[in-house]
Amino acid sequence: ISDTQGLPVTFVVLARKEEKIAFSFEDSLLKNLTLKYNFSLIETADRFDDLPYQKTKIFRIDNHGNEEVHRRFAAAIKENLNLAIYS
């Protein structure tokens, strides 16, 4: 899409720092690919420094993020898109 249609491609990493450490190989691979192909990368891990892991889930046995988590993801994406649009 990026080359043939001229549309920018952006990857959003929806992960906390602990998850980025646990999946460091995958994180490194994604960073290398975005550099190689000139894709954008939005990191969200720093958005969760003040939020305990237990308070990020809908239910204790479900790993799906709750409303607060989605709000923080959306804010990170919006900020990065606004920077790209207005720079």
PDB file of C-alpha atoms in Angstrom, residues 1-9 39:
ATOM      1  CA  ILE A   1       0.000   0.000   0.000  1.00  0.00           C
ATOM      2  CA  SER A   2       2.735   2.432   0.938  1.00  0.00           C
ATOM      3  CA  ASP A   3       4.673   2.075  -2.311  1.00  0.00           C
ATOM      4  CA  THR A   4       1.886   1.390  -4.783  1.00  0.00           C
ATOM      5  CA  GLN A   5      -0.743   3.801  -3.465  1.00  0.00           C
ATOM      6  CA  GLY A   6       1.410   6.359  -1.683  1.00  0.00           C
ATOM      7  CA  LEU A   7      -0.425   5.820   1.593  1.00  0.00           C
ATOM      8  CA  PRO A   8       1.594   6.028   4.796  1.00  0.00           C
ATOM      9  CA  VAL A   9       1.706   2.881   6.929  1.00  0.00           C
ATOM     10  CA  PHE A  39       6.877   3.046   8.086  1.00  0.00           C
TER      11      PHE A  39
END
